[in-house]
mmCIF file of C-alpha atoms in Angstrom:
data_model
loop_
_atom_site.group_PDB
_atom_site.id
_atom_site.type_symbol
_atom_site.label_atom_id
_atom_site.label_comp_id
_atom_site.label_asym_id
_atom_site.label_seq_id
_atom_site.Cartn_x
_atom_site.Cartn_y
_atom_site.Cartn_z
ATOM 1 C CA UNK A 389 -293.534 -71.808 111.643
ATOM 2 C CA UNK A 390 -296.698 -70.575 113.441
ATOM 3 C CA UNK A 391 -296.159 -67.670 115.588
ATOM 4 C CA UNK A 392 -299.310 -66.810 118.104
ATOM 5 C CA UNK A 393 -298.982 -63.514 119.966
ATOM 6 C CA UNK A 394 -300.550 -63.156 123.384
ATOM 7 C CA UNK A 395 -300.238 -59.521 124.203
ATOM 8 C CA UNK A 396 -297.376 -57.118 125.311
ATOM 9 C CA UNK A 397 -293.854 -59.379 124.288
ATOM 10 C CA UNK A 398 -295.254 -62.977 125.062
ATOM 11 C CA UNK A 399 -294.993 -65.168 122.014
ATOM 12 C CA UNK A 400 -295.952 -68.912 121.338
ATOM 13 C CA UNK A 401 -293.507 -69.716 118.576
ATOM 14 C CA UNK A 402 -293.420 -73.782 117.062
ATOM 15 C CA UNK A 403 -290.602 -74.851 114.827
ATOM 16 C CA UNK A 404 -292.030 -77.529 112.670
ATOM 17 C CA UNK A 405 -292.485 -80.134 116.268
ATOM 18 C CA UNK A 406 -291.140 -77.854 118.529
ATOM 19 C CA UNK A 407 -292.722 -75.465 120.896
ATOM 20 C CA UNK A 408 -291.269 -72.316 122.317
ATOM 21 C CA UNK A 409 -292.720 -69.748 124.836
ATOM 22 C CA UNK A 410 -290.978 -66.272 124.757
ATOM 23 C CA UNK A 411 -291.370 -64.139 128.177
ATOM 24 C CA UNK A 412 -294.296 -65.215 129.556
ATOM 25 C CA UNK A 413 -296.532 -62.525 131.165
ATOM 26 C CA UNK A 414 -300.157 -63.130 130.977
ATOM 27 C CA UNK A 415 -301.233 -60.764 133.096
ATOM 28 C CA UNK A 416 -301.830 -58.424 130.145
ATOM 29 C CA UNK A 417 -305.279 -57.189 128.840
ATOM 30 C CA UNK A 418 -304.657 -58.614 125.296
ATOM 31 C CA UNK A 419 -305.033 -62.378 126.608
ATOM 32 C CA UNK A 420 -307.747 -64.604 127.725
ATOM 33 C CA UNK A 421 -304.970 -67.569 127.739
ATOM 34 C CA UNK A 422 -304.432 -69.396 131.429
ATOM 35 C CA UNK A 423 -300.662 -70.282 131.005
ATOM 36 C CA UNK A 424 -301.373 -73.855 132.941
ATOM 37 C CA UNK A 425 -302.887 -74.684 129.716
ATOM 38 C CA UNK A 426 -299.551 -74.045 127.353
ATOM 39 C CA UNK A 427 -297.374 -76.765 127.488
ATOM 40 C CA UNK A 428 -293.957 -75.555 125.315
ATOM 41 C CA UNK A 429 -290.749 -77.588 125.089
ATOM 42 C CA UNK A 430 -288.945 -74.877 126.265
ATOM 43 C CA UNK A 431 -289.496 -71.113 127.239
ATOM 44 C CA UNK A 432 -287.041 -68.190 126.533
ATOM 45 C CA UNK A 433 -286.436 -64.793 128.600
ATOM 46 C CA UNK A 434 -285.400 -61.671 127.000
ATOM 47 C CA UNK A 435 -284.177 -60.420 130.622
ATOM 48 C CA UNK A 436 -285.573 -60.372 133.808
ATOM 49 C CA UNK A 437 -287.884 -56.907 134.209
ATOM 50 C CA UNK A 438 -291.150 -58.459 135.745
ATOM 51 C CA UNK A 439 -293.053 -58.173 133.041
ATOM 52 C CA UNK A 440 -291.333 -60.607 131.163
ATOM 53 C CA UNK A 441 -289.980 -63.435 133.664
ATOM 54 C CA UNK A 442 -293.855 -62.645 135.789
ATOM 55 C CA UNK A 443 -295.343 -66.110 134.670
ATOM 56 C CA UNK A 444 -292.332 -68.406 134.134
ATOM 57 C CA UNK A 445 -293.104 -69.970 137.514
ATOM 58 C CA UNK A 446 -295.945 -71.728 135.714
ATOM 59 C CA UNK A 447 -293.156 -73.904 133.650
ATOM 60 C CA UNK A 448 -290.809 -74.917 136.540
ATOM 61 C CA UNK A 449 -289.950 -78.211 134.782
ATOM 62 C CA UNK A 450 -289.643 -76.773 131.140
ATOM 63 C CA UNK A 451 -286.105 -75.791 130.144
ATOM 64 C CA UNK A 452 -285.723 -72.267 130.504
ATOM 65 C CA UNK A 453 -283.299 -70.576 127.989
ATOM 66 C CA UNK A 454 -281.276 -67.315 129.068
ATOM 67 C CA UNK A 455 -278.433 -65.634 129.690
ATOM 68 C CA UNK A 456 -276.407 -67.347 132.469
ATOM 69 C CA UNK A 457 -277.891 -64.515 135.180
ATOM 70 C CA UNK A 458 -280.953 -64.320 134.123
ATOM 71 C CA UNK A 459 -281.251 -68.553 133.953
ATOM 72 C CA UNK A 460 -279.763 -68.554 137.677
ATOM 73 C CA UNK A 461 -282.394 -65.501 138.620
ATOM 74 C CA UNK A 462 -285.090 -68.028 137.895
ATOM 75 C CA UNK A 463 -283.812 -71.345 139.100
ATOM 76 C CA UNK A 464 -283.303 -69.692 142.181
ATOM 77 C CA UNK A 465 -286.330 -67.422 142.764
ATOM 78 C CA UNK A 466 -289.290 -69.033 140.352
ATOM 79 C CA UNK A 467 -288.681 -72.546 140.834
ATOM 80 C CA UNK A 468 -287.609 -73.635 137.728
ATOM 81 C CA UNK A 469 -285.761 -76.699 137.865
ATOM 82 C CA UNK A 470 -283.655 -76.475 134.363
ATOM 83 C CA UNK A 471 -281.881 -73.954 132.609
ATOM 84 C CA UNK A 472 -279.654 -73.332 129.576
ATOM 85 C CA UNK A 473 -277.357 -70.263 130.129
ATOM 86 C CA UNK A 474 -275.961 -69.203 126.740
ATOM 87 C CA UNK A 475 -274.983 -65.690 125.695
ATOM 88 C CA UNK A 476 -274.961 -62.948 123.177
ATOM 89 C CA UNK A 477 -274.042 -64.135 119.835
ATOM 90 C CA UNK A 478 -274.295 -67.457 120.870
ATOM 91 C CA UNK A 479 -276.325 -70.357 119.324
ATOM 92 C CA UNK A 480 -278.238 -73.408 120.866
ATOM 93 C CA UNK A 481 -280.201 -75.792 119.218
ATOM 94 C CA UNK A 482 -283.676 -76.695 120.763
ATOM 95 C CA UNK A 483 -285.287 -79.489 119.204
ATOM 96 C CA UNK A 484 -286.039 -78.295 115.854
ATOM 97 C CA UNK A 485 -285.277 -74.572 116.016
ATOM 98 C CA UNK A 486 -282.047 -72.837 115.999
ATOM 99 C CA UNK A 487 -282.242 -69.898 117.971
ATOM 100 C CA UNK A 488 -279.455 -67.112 118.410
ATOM 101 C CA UNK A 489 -279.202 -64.189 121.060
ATOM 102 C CA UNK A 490 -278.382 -61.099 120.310
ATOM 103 C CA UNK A 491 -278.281 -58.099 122.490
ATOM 104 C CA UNK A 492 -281.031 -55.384 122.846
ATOM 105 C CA UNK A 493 -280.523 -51.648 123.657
ATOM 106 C CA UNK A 494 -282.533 -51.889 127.545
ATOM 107 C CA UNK A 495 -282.386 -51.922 131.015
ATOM 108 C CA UNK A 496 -282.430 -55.150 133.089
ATOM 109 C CA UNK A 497 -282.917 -55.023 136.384
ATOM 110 C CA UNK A 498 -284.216 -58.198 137.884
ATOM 111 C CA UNK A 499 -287.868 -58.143 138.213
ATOM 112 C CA UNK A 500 -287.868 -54.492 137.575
ATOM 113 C CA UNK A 501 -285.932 -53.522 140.469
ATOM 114 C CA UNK A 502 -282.495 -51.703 141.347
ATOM 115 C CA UNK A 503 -281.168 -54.511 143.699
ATOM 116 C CA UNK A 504 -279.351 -56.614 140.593
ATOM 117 C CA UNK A 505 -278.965 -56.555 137.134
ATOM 118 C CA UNK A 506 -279.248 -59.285 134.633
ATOM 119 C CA UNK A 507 -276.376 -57.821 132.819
ATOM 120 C CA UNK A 508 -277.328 -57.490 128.672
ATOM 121 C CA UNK A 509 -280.649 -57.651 127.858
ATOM 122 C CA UNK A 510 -280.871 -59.821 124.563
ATOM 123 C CA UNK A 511 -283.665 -60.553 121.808
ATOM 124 C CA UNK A 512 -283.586 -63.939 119.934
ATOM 125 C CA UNK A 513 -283.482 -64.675 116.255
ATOM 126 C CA UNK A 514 -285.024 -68.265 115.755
ATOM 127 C CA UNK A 515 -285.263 -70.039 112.305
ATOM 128 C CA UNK A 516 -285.726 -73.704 111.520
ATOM 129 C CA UNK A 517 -282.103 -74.180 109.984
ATOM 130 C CA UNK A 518 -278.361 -73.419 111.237
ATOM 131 C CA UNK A 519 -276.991 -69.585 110.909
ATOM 132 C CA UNK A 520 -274.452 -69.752 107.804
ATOM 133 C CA UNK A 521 -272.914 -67.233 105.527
ATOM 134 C CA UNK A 522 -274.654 -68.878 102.259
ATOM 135 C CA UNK A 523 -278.285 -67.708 102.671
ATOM 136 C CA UNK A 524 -280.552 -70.365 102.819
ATOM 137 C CA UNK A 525 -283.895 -69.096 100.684
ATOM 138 C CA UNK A 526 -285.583 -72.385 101.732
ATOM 139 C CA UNK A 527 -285.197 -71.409 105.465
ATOM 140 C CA UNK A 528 -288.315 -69.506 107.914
ATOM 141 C CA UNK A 529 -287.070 -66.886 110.309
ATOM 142 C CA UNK A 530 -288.282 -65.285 113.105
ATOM 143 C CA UNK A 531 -286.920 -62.296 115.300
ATOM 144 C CA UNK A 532 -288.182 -60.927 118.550
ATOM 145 C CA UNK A 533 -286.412 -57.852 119.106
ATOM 146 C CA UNK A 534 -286.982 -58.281 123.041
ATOM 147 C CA UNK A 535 -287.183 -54.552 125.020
ATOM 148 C CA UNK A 536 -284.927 -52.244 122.511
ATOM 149 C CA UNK A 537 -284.189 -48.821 121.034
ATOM 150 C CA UNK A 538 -283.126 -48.615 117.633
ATOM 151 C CA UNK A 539 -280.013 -50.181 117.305
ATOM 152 C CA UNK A 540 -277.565 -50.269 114.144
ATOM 153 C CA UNK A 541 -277.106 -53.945 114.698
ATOM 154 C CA UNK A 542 -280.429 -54.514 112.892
ATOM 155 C CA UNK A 543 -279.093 -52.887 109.870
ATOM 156 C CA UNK A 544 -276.022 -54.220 110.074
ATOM 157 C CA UNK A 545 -275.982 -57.501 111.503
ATOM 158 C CA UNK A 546 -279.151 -58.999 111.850
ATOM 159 C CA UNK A 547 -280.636 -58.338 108.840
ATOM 160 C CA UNK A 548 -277.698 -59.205 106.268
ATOM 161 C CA UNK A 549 -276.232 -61.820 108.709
ATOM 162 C CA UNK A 550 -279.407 -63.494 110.780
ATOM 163 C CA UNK A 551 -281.982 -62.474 107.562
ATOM 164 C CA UNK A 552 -285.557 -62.632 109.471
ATOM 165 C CA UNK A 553 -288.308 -63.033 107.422
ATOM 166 C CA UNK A 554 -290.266 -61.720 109.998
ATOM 167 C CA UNK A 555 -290.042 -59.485 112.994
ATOM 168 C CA UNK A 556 -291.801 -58.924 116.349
ATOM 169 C CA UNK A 557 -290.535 -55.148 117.742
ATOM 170 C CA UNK A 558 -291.520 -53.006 120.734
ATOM 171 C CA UNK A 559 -293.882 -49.857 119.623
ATOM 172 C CA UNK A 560 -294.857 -48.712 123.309
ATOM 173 C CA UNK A 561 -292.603 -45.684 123.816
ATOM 174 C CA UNK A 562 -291.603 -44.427 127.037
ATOM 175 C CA UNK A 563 -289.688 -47.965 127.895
ATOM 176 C CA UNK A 564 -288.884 -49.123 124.784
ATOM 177 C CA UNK A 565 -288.758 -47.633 120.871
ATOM 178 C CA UNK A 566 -291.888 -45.929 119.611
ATOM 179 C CA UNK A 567 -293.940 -45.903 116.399
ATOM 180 C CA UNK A 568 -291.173 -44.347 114.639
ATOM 181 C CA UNK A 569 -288.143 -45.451 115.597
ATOM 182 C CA UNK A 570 -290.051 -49.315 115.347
ATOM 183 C CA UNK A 571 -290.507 -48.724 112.118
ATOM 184 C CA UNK A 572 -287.147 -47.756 110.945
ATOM 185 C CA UNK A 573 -285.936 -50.394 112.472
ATOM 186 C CA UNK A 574 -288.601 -53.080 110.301
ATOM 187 C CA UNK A 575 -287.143 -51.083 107.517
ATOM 188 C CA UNK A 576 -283.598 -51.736 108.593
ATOM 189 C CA UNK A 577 -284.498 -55.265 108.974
ATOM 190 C CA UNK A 578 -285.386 -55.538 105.354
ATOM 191 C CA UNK A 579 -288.249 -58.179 106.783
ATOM 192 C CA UNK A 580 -291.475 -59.675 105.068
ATOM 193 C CA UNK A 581 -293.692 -59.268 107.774
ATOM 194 C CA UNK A 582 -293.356 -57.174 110.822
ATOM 195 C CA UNK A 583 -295.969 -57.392 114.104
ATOM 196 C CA UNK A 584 -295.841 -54.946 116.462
ATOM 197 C CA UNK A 585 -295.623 -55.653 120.819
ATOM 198 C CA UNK A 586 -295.014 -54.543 123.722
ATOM 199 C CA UNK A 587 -298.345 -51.892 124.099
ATOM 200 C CA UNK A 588 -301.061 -51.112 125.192
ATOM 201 C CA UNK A 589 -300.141 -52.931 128.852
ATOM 202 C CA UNK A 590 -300.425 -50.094 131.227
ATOM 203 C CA UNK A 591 -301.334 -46.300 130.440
ATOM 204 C CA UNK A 592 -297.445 -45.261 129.512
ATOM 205 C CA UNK A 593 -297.405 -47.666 126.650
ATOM 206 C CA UNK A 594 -300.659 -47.055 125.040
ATOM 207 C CA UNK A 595 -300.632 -46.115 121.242
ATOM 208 C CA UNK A 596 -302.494 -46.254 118.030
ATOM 209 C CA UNK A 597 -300.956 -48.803 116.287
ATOM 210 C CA UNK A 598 -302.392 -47.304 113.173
ATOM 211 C CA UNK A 599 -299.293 -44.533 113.730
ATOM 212 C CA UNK A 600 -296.887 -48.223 113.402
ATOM 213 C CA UNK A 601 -298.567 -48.827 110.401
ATOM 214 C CA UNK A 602 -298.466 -45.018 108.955
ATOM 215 C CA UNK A 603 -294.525 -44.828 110.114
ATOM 216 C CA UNK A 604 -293.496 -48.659 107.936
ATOM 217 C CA UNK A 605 -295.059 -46.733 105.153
ATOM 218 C CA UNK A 606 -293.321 -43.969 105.489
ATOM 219 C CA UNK A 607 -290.097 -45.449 105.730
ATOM 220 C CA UNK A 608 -290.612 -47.087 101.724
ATOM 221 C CA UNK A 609 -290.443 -50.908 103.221
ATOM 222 C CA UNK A 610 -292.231 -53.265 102.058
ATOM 223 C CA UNK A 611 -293.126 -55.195 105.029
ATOM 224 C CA UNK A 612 -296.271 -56.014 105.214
ATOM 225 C CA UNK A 613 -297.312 -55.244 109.105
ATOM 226 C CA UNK A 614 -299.902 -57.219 110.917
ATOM 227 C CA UNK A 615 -301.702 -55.830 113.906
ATOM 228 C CA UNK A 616 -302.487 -59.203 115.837
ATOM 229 C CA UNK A 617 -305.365 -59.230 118.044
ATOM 230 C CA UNK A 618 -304.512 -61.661 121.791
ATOM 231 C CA UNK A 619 -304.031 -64.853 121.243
ATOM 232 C CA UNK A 620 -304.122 -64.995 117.550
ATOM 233 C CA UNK A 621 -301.658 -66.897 114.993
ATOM 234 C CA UNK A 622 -299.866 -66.606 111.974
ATOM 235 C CA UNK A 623 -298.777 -68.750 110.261
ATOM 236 C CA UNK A 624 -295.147 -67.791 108.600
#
């Protein structure tokens, strides 16, 4: 699994053939990347706050994963021709990823605004092999914790349940979790490898990411936490 981060929560993710995009906004300052030039297989959306649906109009005949209001949202004001509406807890195979929704702690109000709400907000766990009870050592798994607060559910359900190898979380503050409460929540997680997002975008969210690093520490995990730069990739 290669995962390539290109600032605040947008994430290039390919499962062995297949390509995913996760909320694509590059109108960030951590990436140089034109998003005419991507070309996924299919592109998932946390919710529908503008800085996450803002460049999804550049894939209007990619599947676009979602929850059923966010997928209609989209069809019917970014163009985008095909959708698959699943929901929390839910499941879908996309070529050779399994990816599952769960729900993040957030607002969602569509493109940032009071008018409507996407209902749940949701972050996605994707792996190359089927969810089971009988953990699969062989498997790769990735979660992107979407917009969140700490939530128990990582503790509790995610990490015993989903087991991530590897997780992406918010560390902004002010909208989302902060330095501290990100890193209890990698420690919750119980993950290999955590990265942290959603920074640095405009003045409210801008942090030393050195405190993310300080705070994993602190917590006793293990994780080992990588501070991508734009547009670079790891390979998992």
């Amino acid at each position: 699994m290669e995962l390539t981060w290109h600032g605040h929560s947008t994430w290039y993710v390919s499962v062995d053939s297949t390509d995913l995009l996760i909320d694509p906004f590059f109108g960030n300052p951590k990436t140089d990347v034109d998003p005419a030039a991507l070309d996924p297989d299919y592109v998932l959306l946390t919710h529908g706050h503008a800085d996450h649906i803002g460049d999804v109009d550049h894939f209007q005949g990619t599947p676009v994963a979602a929850t059923p209001e966010v997928a209609g949202y989209v069809e019917d004001n970014y163009g985008v021709e095909e959708t698959i509406g699943f929901n929390l807890g839910g499941t879908v195979e996309l070529g050779d990823a399994f990816v599952t929704m769960h729900r993040a702690d957030h607002t969602n109000g569509m493109d940032t605004d009071y008018g409507a709400s996407g209902g749940m907000p949701a972050g996605f766990v994707v792996s190359d092999t089927q969810p089971t009870q009988v953990s699969d050592v062989e498997s790769t798994t990735f979660y992107h914790a979407g917009d969140t607060s700490l939530m128990t559910e990582m503790r509790d359900v995610i990490a015993p349940y989903l087991e991530p190898d590897a997780a992406a979380v918010p560390v902004g503050d002010h909208f989302t979790m902060g330095p501290m409460q990100a890193a209890v929540a990698v420690d919750w997680l119980d993950v290999d490898h955590a990265f942290p997002m959603h920074y640095d975008s405009f003045p409210p969210i801008e942090i030393d990411t050195d405190e993310f690093v300080r705070e994993v520490k602190a917590t006793g995990s293990l994780a080992e936490v990588h501070v991508l730069d734009g547009d670079e990739t790891f390979q998992l």
